[in-house]
């Protein structure tokens, strides 16, 4: 591979990680190290490569590679090199020791050739490596003044055409690669390191070799093009078209020019291809939006559209006409004909673009309130005339095939929204209606098909909990239970767990009410109480179908709980959910359902309690030193820890929409079974005692995990305490 091609590959891979992950995990960094090592070896044709990271006062070996050419003539030596590799990966050496220590401390690369003056050193290296050393490159990993580690390569392959020696070009390439890797690694080793948007933009421009725009005067703006394209498309895709290049192409500004999926989506939505791209920062992008588009209270891309449609409805139809005209049989088949239909579509599109998880349509005495749940908090987005309510609810019922004449009883349904929009929005909506004092309320849960599962490390598990949970889901049999309130992320965790163990040799079957996401390679059954298809009946059916893993959407009654225990005791791994406050309370809840304690203890593998906390906005969070009660809580939960944490900015910023929070992170309480816990369950000890036993065996409570997330700078102590109270037992 040519050096230029290698550099482009690295740029793309690293840039995507740098931009797309607000807080890279250790798994992300490991993948960057692996990628870097593989590409370095490939491009430099090195026989040996070692990746070092600074950890405290030591240097740790993070990646070690030996070329098969080192033992090709002596196959017996392969085991020797494998053993050496394993030993090195467990080693740490004091900072400042040897060539690597010197390079890390000085920040200056070292280039050794097998010359007469350096022959003694090369001979010494050969004794420690087990092979002749002809050439060596060592370059530092640093971010600003912070020393992070080093990359070292030994010997070019003999068939590379340089007699096994590296060149100055090789050194320059290795330095370039080290620079690209260092920024991301810095973000992992120092959670408080947050590059500001301008720095990130400069980094992106450098990596992509694209112009960086920092001043409005440097860009030519076609206002007609911008308005035609529209606020919604620009915000959703992160592409700001500023000039026409031809009849069907534009020049655009982007924060992440390597997001080709966004570029393609923009081209499809606007019917304009992107011919030229320049880089801008996130703050500059928001400045452009404020300059060219009127801000609304809702701050959403389609908020003005929704208001306009509502005005049309109010102005066009009288109180009686709204309901009848909006739901007339002719109009309902024409997706864009009736204003009420347009209103429904705009509400759903707006909620999706703003990242809402739920849409609440609530009739009041004099008006109709539309609220979105964003990052776990309900936010009022729109007030409509009361006369719109019947037509809007009826339209939604028709979209999910519910009985429009039934207004006295609750109903459940599902909307496949792709059928009702021309935009690139592939979502399903889980719909629930219910009679209220002033009319029918509708709540819609947005199920984004593009985010049906996430890797387990992305769900917020601590390293310790992640390792334990992965061990649990790979058990051959037993019962795994998840507990928490509605909207705490239980389903996402279960789907992610199934995704990790879903292989062709494993038969996975689920019983769900409703099926939230369709998963490839998994047998899923939709419950239907109307025809008698319950969890109990589905479980009895599954036990005759030779499953390996069974997922039950929720254990709600004694019959389901009993069959679940039976399944777990007869060679199946069963995963399900319960509504309890914490992990130890789950045992008590199962007992209340009539399950014998010895059946609970024998079948239980683990219980995972979870919550979702709002992430503090990375762009505007404020560091401070906790004092008083906050300091005491942190110290008690984290064994005497002290230091600085973050709080949200009351004013917020464009990134978080003025809330101070952006996104959510999970906290978990993982109680795994043990001999002591089994004994406690069988003796029917109280929940508090079970909690003590679990904590003694290593369980971190929800409160402790929330404080850990505060320490990591992912959330605030206010957010943590508002969701989980401090432990009474420690």
XYZ file of C-alpha atoms in Angstrom:
730
model
C 0.000 0.000 0.000
C 1.297 3.429 -0.910
C 1.975 5.835 1.917
C -0.563 8.327 0.616
C -3.286 5.673 0.541
C -2.387 4.613 4.066
C -2.580 8.178 5.293
C -6.026 8.593 3.709
C -7.283 5.366 5.282
C -6.049 6.424 8.707
C -7.466 9.891 8.341
C -10.924 8.586 7.541
C -10.976 5.962 10.301
C -9.605 8.186 13.031
C -11.616 11.221 12.032
C -14.885 9.337 12.148
C -14.050 8.164 15.676
C -12.918 11.602 16.826
C -16.075 13.324 15.626
C -18.745 10.713 16.223
C -17.823 9.783 19.808
C -18.202 12.603 22.324
C -16.472 10.458 24.924
C -14.411 7.637 23.418
C -14.355 4.461 25.470
C -11.347 2.273 26.176
C -12.698 -0.076 23.527
C -12.550 2.802 21.018
C -8.971 3.552 21.951
C -8.053 -0.132 21.738
C -9.487 -0.223 18.235
C -7.520 2.892 17.284
C -4.320 1.308 18.606
C -5.085 -1.892 16.716
C -5.860 0.027 13.523
C -2.738 2.143 13.847
C -0.526 -0.854 14.526
C -1.908 -2.846 11.598
C -1.545 -0.008 9.136
C 1.941 0.912 10.347
C 3.112 -2.665 9.911
C 1.492 -2.847 6.479
C 2.849 0.443 5.145
C 6.337 0.272 6.646
C 6.638 -3.495 6.080
C 8.040 -3.763 9.582
C 9.120 -7.041 11.129
C 8.233 -5.858 14.625
C 6.033 -3.116 16.073
C 5.329 -2.081 19.679
C 2.742 0.459 20.860
C 3.445 2.020 24.285
C 1.179 4.135 26.537
C 2.105 6.095 29.670
C 0.201 4.898 32.739
C 1.076 6.949 35.811
C 4.820 6.617 36.364
C 5.127 3.574 34.109
C 5.199 2.718 30.426
C 2.797 -0.100 29.455
C 3.048 -2.348 26.385
C -0.331 -2.040 24.605
C 0.274 -3.717 21.264
C 3.102 -6.034 20.175
C 3.545 -7.500 16.693
C 6.049 -9.933 15.229
C 6.163 -10.755 11.505
C 5.871 -14.426 10.504
C 9.061 -13.883 8.479
C 10.994 -13.990 11.774
C 10.290 -17.711 12.166
C 9.516 -18.750 8.580
C 12.779 -20.721 8.341
C 12.480 -22.049 11.905
C 8.803 -22.834 12.657
C 9.682 -23.907 16.182
C 10.473 -20.285 17.007
C 6.847 -19.201 16.567
C 5.956 -20.400 20.084
C 8.959 -18.457 21.411
C 7.689 -15.217 19.871
C 4.118 -15.873 21.019
C 5.376 -16.343 24.584
C 7.460 -13.172 24.361
C 4.463 -11.221 23.056
C 2.249 -12.397 25.934
C 4.901 -11.494 28.539
C 5.437 -8.006 27.118
C 1.717 -7.227 27.133
C 1.725 -7.881 30.886
C 4.836 -5.749 31.518
C 5.351 -2.205 32.649
C 8.669 -0.365 32.834
C 9.501 2.817 34.765
C 8.985 6.049 32.887
C 12.290 7.415 31.560
C 13.969 4.036 31.132
C 15.592 3.058 27.822
C 15.182 4.468 24.331
C 11.385 4.518 24.581
C 11.495 6.404 27.880
C 13.928 8.921 26.398
C 11.711 9.509 23.353
C 8.596 9.931 25.498
C 10.258 12.403 27.867
C 12.009 14.438 25.160
C 9.240 14.280 22.553
C 11.946 13.796 19.895
C 11.970 10.753 17.555
C 14.965 8.399 17.417
C 16.230 6.755 14.207
C 18.861 4.014 14.562
C 20.640 2.338 11.652
C 23.086 -0.544 11.822
C 26.133 1.657 11.296
C 29.556 1.091 12.805
C 28.864 3.566 15.606
C 25.531 2.001 16.510
C 26.510 -1.646 15.998
C 27.017 -2.327 19.755
C 23.555 -0.976 20.553
C 21.996 -3.058 17.774
C 23.760 -6.149 19.125
C 22.268 -5.463 22.568
C 18.818 -5.070 21.013
C 19.223 -8.370 19.191
C 19.853 -10.191 22.486
C 16.642 -8.854 24.019
C 14.449 -9.313 20.921
C 15.715 -12.687 19.756
C 16.451 -11.579 16.186
C 18.995 -9.395 14.348
C 18.105 -5.692 14.494
C 19.040 -3.746 11.368
C 17.032 -0.556 11.792
C 14.771 1.037 14.425
C 12.320 3.946 14.485
C 10.807 5.302 17.708
C 8.366 8.247 17.640
C 6.526 9.873 20.558
C 2.767 10.050 21.042
C 1.975 13.480 22.439
C -0.912 15.912 22.589
C 0.315 19.437 23.111
C 2.769 19.138 26.001
C 1.223 15.925 27.358
C 3.332 12.778 26.803
C 1.035 9.834 26.003
C 3.375 7.087 24.792
C 5.368 5.989 21.751
C 5.391 3.753 18.672
C 8.482 1.689 17.861
C 9.173 -0.379 14.723
C 12.119 -2.706 14.080
C 13.512 -3.879 10.728
C 11.970 -3.479 7.342
C 11.204 -6.767 5.577
C 14.148 -7.853 3.431
C 11.997 -7.993 0.298
C 11.010 -4.317 0.686
C 13.960 -3.201 -1.439
C 15.909 -1.213 1.173
C 18.093 -4.014 2.552
C 15.932 -4.196 5.624
C 16.457 -0.579 6.688
C 13.882 2.159 7.214
C 14.083 5.438 5.317
C 13.430 9.082 6.133
C 10.066 8.739 4.368
C 9.181 5.928 6.749
C 10.041 8.158 9.705
C 7.838 10.996 8.384
C 4.925 8.641 7.855
C 5.246 7.203 11.354
C 5.306 10.724 12.850
C 2.169 11.594 10.887
C 0.361 8.501 12.110
C 1.365 9.232 15.716
C -0.070 12.730 15.436
C -3.414 11.403 14.188
C -3.653 8.847 16.987
C -2.659 11.117 19.859
C -5.742 13.360 20.004
C -8.169 10.502 20.490
C -5.938 8.764 23.029
C -5.635 12.010 24.984
C -9.425 12.117 25.266
C -9.425 8.670 26.830
C -6.606 9.117 29.346
C -7.877 12.516 30.438
C -11.717 12.636 30.601
C -11.550 16.367 31.345
C -9.781 17.018 28.051
C -12.431 18.430 25.738
C -11.188 19.974 22.489
C -13.251 23.062 21.741
C -15.183 23.133 18.454
C -12.661 25.441 16.789
C -9.743 23.140 17.630
C -11.675 20.144 16.360
C -12.463 21.973 13.122
C -8.774 22.762 12.585
C -7.935 19.107 13.255
C -10.576 17.980 10.744
C -9.378 20.419 8.084
C -5.811 19.199 8.496
C -6.736 15.546 8.266
C -8.981 16.005 5.228
C -6.850 18.580 3.396
C -9.967 20.738 3.004
C -10.226 24.537 3.517
C -11.293 25.736 6.977
C -13.842 28.548 7.090
C -13.881 30.770 10.182
C -15.334 34.066 8.872
C -18.633 34.816 7.162
C -16.807 37.169 4.797
C -14.845 34.253 3.357
C -17.966 32.557 1.963
C -20.375 33.504 -0.806
C -23.981 32.864 0.308
C -26.913 32.247 -2.044
C -29.861 33.068 0.227
C -32.414 31.737 -2.254
C -30.624 28.359 -2.338
C -30.454 28.248 1.463
C -34.159 29.008 1.924
C -35.225 26.539 -0.765
C -33.179 23.807 0.876
C -34.757 24.600 4.226
C -33.864 24.534 7.904
C -35.038 20.939 8.392
C -32.758 19.325 5.815
C -29.747 21.435 6.774
C -30.050 20.671 10.490
C -30.833 16.996 10.061
C -28.001 16.251 7.636
C -25.421 18.735 8.938
C -24.841 20.117 5.429
C -25.088 23.880 4.787
C -25.287 24.645 1.025
C -24.014 28.163 0.383
C -23.474 28.410 -3.374
C -24.680 26.787 -6.605
C -21.960 25.152 -8.681
C -24.361 24.065 -11.433
C -28.060 23.453 -11.905
C -27.895 20.247 -9.842
C -24.827 20.709 -7.629
C -23.795 22.941 -4.722
C -20.843 23.955 -2.598
C -21.428 23.159 1.061
C -20.066 23.650 4.573
C -19.833 20.649 6.927
C -18.560 19.848 10.413
C -17.692 16.292 9.351
C -16.975 16.097 5.601
C -16.249 12.364 5.832
C -19.824 11.532 6.848
C -20.794 10.260 3.416
C -24.105 8.896 4.666
C -25.169 12.452 5.576
C -23.917 13.749 2.234
C -25.952 11.135 0.374
C -29.044 11.805 2.487
C -28.712 15.524 1.778
C -28.418 14.900 -1.955
C -31.543 12.728 -1.943
C -33.603 15.165 0.132
C -32.542 18.331 -1.706
C -31.989 16.781 -5.193
C -28.604 18.555 -5.244
C -25.241 16.805 -5.340
C -22.354 18.168 -3.275
C -19.519 19.178 -5.564
C -17.336 21.121 -3.146
C -16.976 20.899 0.659
C -15.331 23.159 3.211
C -14.914 22.578 6.938
C -16.560 24.662 9.686
C -16.785 24.302 13.453
C -19.983 23.314 15.255
C -20.349 26.821 16.694
C -19.882 28.404 13.268
C -22.551 26.063 11.839
C -25.003 27.208 14.538
C -24.144 30.839 13.767
C -25.152 30.237 10.150
C -28.467 28.677 11.201
C -29.267 31.673 13.409
C -28.317 34.097 10.635
C -30.454 32.586 7.886
C -33.363 31.023 9.757
C -35.786 32.455 12.257
C -35.477 30.862 15.674
C -38.627 29.515 17.278
C -39.420 28.529 20.816
C -39.310 24.916 19.782
C -35.876 25.339 18.213
C -36.712 22.520 15.841
C -36.242 22.517 12.145
C -39.918 22.005 11.357
C -41.459 24.023 14.198
C -42.462 26.873 11.879
C -44.023 24.374 9.466
C -46.106 22.871 12.240
C -47.329 26.275 13.318
C -48.180 27.201 9.765
C -50.208 24.029 9.245
C -52.039 24.595 12.527
C -52.906 28.139 11.447
C -54.284 26.832 8.164
C -56.443 24.344 10.033
C -57.813 26.989 12.398
C -58.449 29.488 9.622
C -59.925 27.043 7.128
C -62.243 24.903 9.173
C -64.842 25.625 11.775
C -65.090 23.673 14.998
C -67.344 21.018 13.459
C -65.613 20.855 10.101
C -62.157 20.094 11.424
C -62.935 16.625 12.666
C -65.164 15.597 9.784
C -63.110 17.065 6.956
C -59.778 15.938 8.348
C -60.873 12.336 8.557
C -63.022 12.089 5.441
C -62.420 8.839 3.591
C -61.152 10.560 0.463
C -58.615 12.739 2.232
C -57.206 9.985 4.393
C -55.790 8.185 1.385
C -54.027 11.310 0.105
C -51.016 11.794 2.319
C -50.531 15.511 1.672
C -54.055 16.646 0.903
C -55.664 17.474 4.210
C -54.072 19.968 6.624
C -54.665 17.580 9.545
C -52.610 14.923 7.728
C -49.805 17.374 7.121
C -49.929 18.342 10.782
C -49.519 14.736 11.959
C -46.582 14.166 9.610
C -44.875 17.430 10.637
C -45.180 16.587 14.344
C -43.613 13.146 13.889
C -40.839 14.458 11.609
C -40.049 17.320 13.988
C -39.878 14.996 17.006
C -37.571 12.620 15.149
C -35.207 15.388 14.028
C -34.986 16.768 17.569
C -34.097 13.356 18.982
C -37.294 12.804 20.980
C -38.047 9.353 22.376
C -41.784 9.967 22.883
C -44.522 12.273 21.613
C -47.339 13.201 24.004
C -50.601 14.566 22.559
C -52.645 15.822 25.501
C -56.146 17.352 25.328
C -56.855 20.077 27.881
C -59.975 22.092 28.553
C -59.236 24.855 26.044
C -56.378 23.605 23.878
C -54.289 20.653 22.744
C -50.730 20.373 24.042
C -47.962 18.608 22.107
C -44.961 17.582 24.229
C -41.742 15.713 23.332
C -39.656 13.659 25.717
C -36.030 14.554 24.912
C -33.189 13.076 26.958
C -35.747 11.806 29.465
C -37.416 15.206 30.079
C -40.813 16.294 28.729
C -40.731 19.599 26.841
C -43.768 21.477 25.597
C -43.391 22.151 21.870
C -46.756 23.330 20.632
C -50.262 24.420 21.687
C -53.046 23.904 19.182
C -56.728 24.840 19.136
C -58.918 22.304 20.910
C -60.923 21.694 17.730
C -57.894 20.004 16.152
C -57.863 17.199 18.745
C -60.508 14.836 17.374
C -59.210 15.003 13.822
C -55.584 14.536 14.885
C -56.333 11.537 17.133
C -58.558 9.974 14.489
C -55.842 10.327 11.869
C -53.347 8.598 14.178
C -55.819 5.767 14.854
C -56.262 5.197 11.144
C -52.485 5.133 10.614
C -52.153 2.281 13.150
C -55.387 0.455 12.236
C -57.267 1.133 15.463
C -61.027 1.447 15.914
C -61.816 5.132 15.292
C -65.296 4.788 16.789
C -64.005 3.534 20.150
C -63.183 6.492 22.394
C -64.075 4.992 25.794
C -61.344 2.329 26.099
C -57.533 2.363 25.761
C -56.067 1.002 22.515
C -52.567 0.040 21.368
C -51.163 0.091 17.875
C -48.143 0.631 15.694
C -47.305 3.037 12.851
C -44.789 2.264 10.125
C -44.021 5.894 9.357
C -42.030 5.242 6.184
C -45.364 4.701 4.402
C -46.518 8.231 5.270
C -43.512 10.421 4.470
C -41.421 11.124 1.410
C -38.412 11.984 3.570
C -35.657 9.562 4.533
C -37.115 8.751 7.973
C -37.337 4.998 8.624
C -38.995 4.741 12.032
C -41.835 2.874 13.692
C -44.046 4.364 16.374
C -45.603 2.405 19.236
C -48.944 4.107 19.892
C -51.074 4.040 23.032
C -54.392 5.888 23.380
C -56.495 6.397 26.496
C -59.627 8.343 27.509
C -58.925 11.410 29.638
C -61.128 14.068 31.213
C -61.044 16.365 28.144
C -60.635 13.811 25.373
C -58.273 11.060 24.250
C -54.574 11.246 25.019
C -52.061 9.680 22.642
C -48.488 8.726 23.486
C -46.158 7.566 20.717
C -42.806 5.889 21.397
C -40.353 6.521 18.519
C -38.477 3.374 17.505
C -35.571 4.282 15.250
C -34.711 1.250 13.091
C -31.198 2.566 12.518
C -30.562 2.359 16.276
C -32.233 -0.944 17.123
C -29.138 -2.133 18.930
C -25.944 -0.634 20.243
C -22.739 -2.412 21.249
C -22.818 -3.248 24.957
C -19.853 -0.917 25.731
C -21.894 1.999 24.328
C -24.680 1.505 26.904
C -22.730 2.998 29.805
C -21.617 -0.167 31.608
C -18.552 0.312 33.777
C -15.614 -1.919 32.873
C -16.270 -4.166 35.856
C -20.009 -4.478 35.174
C -19.471 -5.020 31.458
C -17.103 -7.934 32.059
C -19.523 -9.520 34.548
C -22.561 -9.003 32.298
C -20.822 -10.480 29.270
C -19.961 -13.534 31.357
C -23.600 -13.842 32.443
C -25.145 -13.687 28.953
C -22.840 -16.475 27.829
C -24.099 -18.904 30.476
C -25.692 -22.054 29.019
C -28.785 -21.806 31.216
C -30.367 -19.750 33.976
C -32.405 -16.560 34.282
C -31.227 -12.988 33.663
C -33.608 -10.241 34.762
C -33.562 -6.519 34.022
C -35.475 -4.104 36.191
C -36.221 -0.424 36.118
C -39.041 1.997 35.292
C -40.487 2.578 31.836
C -37.969 4.285 29.577
C -34.893 3.177 31.527
C -33.328 1.377 28.571
C -34.170 -2.208 29.513
C -35.269 -3.236 26.029
C -32.215 -1.672 24.382
C -29.912 -3.548 26.764
C -31.691 -6.843 26.101
C -31.567 -6.360 22.343
C -27.877 -5.428 22.532
C -27.168 -8.523 24.640
C -28.991 -10.739 22.141
C -27.085 -9.093 19.316
C -23.793 -10.042 20.972
C -24.689 -13.737 21.371
C -26.659 -14.055 18.102
C -24.665 -16.551 16.041
C -25.846 -19.146 13.490
C -25.399 -21.972 16.002
C -27.679 -20.384 18.631
C -31.503 -20.580 18.468
C -32.971 -17.392 19.989
C -36.730 -16.915 20.366
C -38.546 -13.929 21.840
C -42.055 -13.236 23.127
C -42.733 -9.502 23.090
C -45.605 -7.101 23.613
C -45.001 -5.248 21.401
C -42.075 -6.173 19.142
C -40.089 -2.939 19.316
C -37.318 -3.800 16.865
C -36.998 -6.539 14.281
C -33.678 -8.393 14.693
C -32.141 -10.456 11.911
C -31.627 -14.135 12.714
C -33.942 -14.107 15.754
C -37.442 -15.621 15.985
C -39.826 -13.010 17.405
C -43.464 -13.505 18.450
C -45.974 -10.688 19.001
C -48.315 -11.184 21.944
C -52.047 -10.680 21.413
C -54.343 -10.890 24.431
C -57.386 -10.536 22.171
C -56.807 -14.042 20.802
C -55.329 -15.473 23.997
C -51.668 -15.312 22.934
C -50.022 -14.407 26.242
C -46.474 -14.658 27.563
C -47.465 -17.839 29.394
C -48.759 -19.476 26.230
C -45.784 -18.313 24.154
C -43.353 -19.754 26.705
C -45.110 -23.127 26.710
C -44.893 -23.117 22.928
C -41.193 -22.185 22.909
C -40.229 -24.977 25.284
C -41.309 -27.417 22.558
C -39.179 -25.672 19.901
C -35.686 -26.477 21.192
C -34.535 -22.904 21.948
C -31.141 -22.001 23.394
C -32.096 -18.494 24.546
C -35.595 -17.194 25.285
C -36.506 -13.538 25.741
C -39.773 -12.719 27.483
C -40.737 -9.083 27.185
C -41.981 -8.828 30.773
C -42.814 -11.140 33.662
C -46.211 -9.846 34.804
C -47.911 -12.730 36.578
C -47.370 -15.942 38.521
C -47.912 -18.265 35.561
C -45.312 -16.530 33.386
C -42.855 -16.394 36.285
C -43.264 -20.126 37.008
C -42.718 -21.182 33.400
C -39.744 -18.795 33.142
C -38.138 -20.483 36.157
C -38.864 -23.900 34.711
C -37.236 -22.902 31.431
C -34.165 -21.573 33.243
C -33.899 -24.788 35.259
C -34.169 -27.083 32.251
C -31.253 -26.027 30.122
C -32.363 -22.705 28.647
C -31.044 -19.171 29.125
C -34.036 -16.944 29.806
C -33.862 -13.129 29.814
C -36.740 -10.895 30.820
C -37.762 -7.684 32.601
C -39.518 -6.730 35.810
C -40.642 -3.424 37.255
C -38.725 -3.012 40.517
C -36.622 -0.191 41.942
C -33.341 -2.051 42.343
C -31.737 -5.454 41.849
C -32.266 -6.994 45.341
C -35.982 -6.036 45.281
C -36.433 -8.290 42.252
C -36.030 -11.372 44.445
C -38.790 -10.122 46.740
C -41.036 -9.357 43.751
C -40.606 -12.895 42.394
C -41.518 -14.229 45.821
C -44.675 -12.090 45.863
C -45.657 -13.720 42.565
C -45.617 -17.093 44.318
C -42.257 -18.459 43.171
C -40.563 -20.637 45.766
C -37.274 -19.218 47.079
C -35.313 -22.357 46.165
C -36.514 -22.034 42.540
C -35.454 -18.387 42.436
C -31.975 -19.074 43.806
C -31.446 -22.097 41.565
C -32.457 -20.343 38.353
C -31.107 -16.821 38.885
C -27.890 -15.852 37.072
C -28.025 -12.107 37.610
C -30.303 -9.101 38.009
C -29.464 -5.822 36.316
C -31.181 -2.665 37.536
C -30.710 0.393 35.357
C -31.599 4.028 34.782
C -30.801 6.609 32.121
C -29.207 9.907 33.179
C -28.869 12.978 31.027
C -25.343 13.599 29.761
C -23.946 16.989 30.629
C -23.237 18.934 27.443
C -19.602 18.573 26.432
C -19.554 21.947 24.723
C -20.613 24.088 27.677
C -20.161 22.050 30.899
C -18.515 23.887 33.787
C -15.853 22.309 36.067
C -15.963 22.952 39.820
C -14.831 21.518 43.163
C -17.702 19.920 45.126
C -18.112 20.998 48.730
C -20.364 20.144 51.641
C -22.956 17.430 51.054
C -21.891 16.902 47.445
C -18.293 16.280 48.469
C -19.400 13.902 51.214
C -21.627 11.923 48.863
C -18.843 11.562 46.295
C -16.285 10.550 48.919
C -18.641 8.010 50.518
C -19.705 6.410 47.236
C -16.189 6.322 45.707
C -14.027 5.401 48.724
C -12.712 8.822 49.662
C -12.346 10.262 46.141
C -11.797 14.003 45.840
C -11.257 16.297 42.907
C -13.225 18.372 40.419
C -16.457 17.430 38.646
C -18.758 19.182 36.173
C -22.070 20.984 36.375
C -24.381 22.040 33.594
C -24.283 25.553 32.216
C -27.621 27.252 33.081
C -27.498 29.233 29.830
C -26.612 26.192 27.746
C -25.292 26.508 24.206
C -26.442 25.812 20.619
C -25.254 22.203 20.857
C -27.615 21.344 23.728
C -30.412 23.746 22.795
C -29.916 25.811 25.949
C -30.623 22.915 28.343
C -27.071 22.165 29.489
C -27.560 18.468 28.671
C -27.215 16.453 25.469
C -27.906 12.727 25.193
C -28.158 10.110 27.952
C -25.902 7.585 29.659
C -26.882 4.403 31.480
C -26.157 3.524 35.089
C -26.346 -0.075 36.250
C -26.610 -2.167 39.384
C -25.519 -5.721 38.558
C -26.284 -8.365 41.180
C -24.792 -11.731 40.251
C -25.690 -14.921 42.067
C -23.281 -16.424 44.563
C -23.228 -19.052 47.287
C -23.948 -16.454 49.968
C -26.754 -14.869 47.951
C -28.316 -18.269 47.249
C -28.294 -18.997 50.974
C -29.889 -15.622 51.731
C -32.646 -16.129 49.139
C -33.424 -19.603 50.473
C -33.657 -18.226 54.024
C -35.973 -15.444 52.747
C -33.902 -12.712 54.341
C -35.108 -9.134 53.923
C -34.162 -7.054 50.885
C -31.725 -4.905 52.878
C -29.733 -7.973 53.901
C -29.672 -9.250 50.316
C -28.287 -5.897 49.278
C -25.537 -6.130 51.912
C -24.591 -9.603 50.682
C -24.525 -8.456 47.051
C -22.390 -5.412 47.890
C -20.004 -7.602 49.869
C -19.660 -9.735 46.727
C -18.747 -6.721 44.597
C -22.056 -5.223 43.468
C -21.926 -1.474 42.804
C -25.267 0.140 43.557
C -27.120 2.477 41.218
C -26.039 5.386 43.411
C -22.383 4.327 43.330
C -22.461 3.902 39.552
C -24.149 7.293 39.145
C -21.401 8.920 41.223
C -18.823 7.153 39.044
C -20.452 8.718 35.973
C -20.272 12.107 37.725
C -16.573 11.544 38.430
C -16.011 10.641 34.743
C -17.585 13.939 33.676
C -20.506 12.252 31.898
C -23.294 13.736 34.030
C -23.876 16.045 36.987
C -24.458 15.284 40.629
C -27.835 17.058 40.431
C -28.953 14.760 37.621
C -27.671 11.677 39.465
C -29.467 12.496 42.719
C -32.699 13.382 40.928
C -32.865 9.845 39.550
C -31.291 7.711 42.280
C -31.272 8.553 46.017
C -28.138 7.971 48.112
C -27.707 4.498 49.550
C -28.877 3.961 53.091
C -26.662 0.878 53.253
C -22.923 1.205 52.696
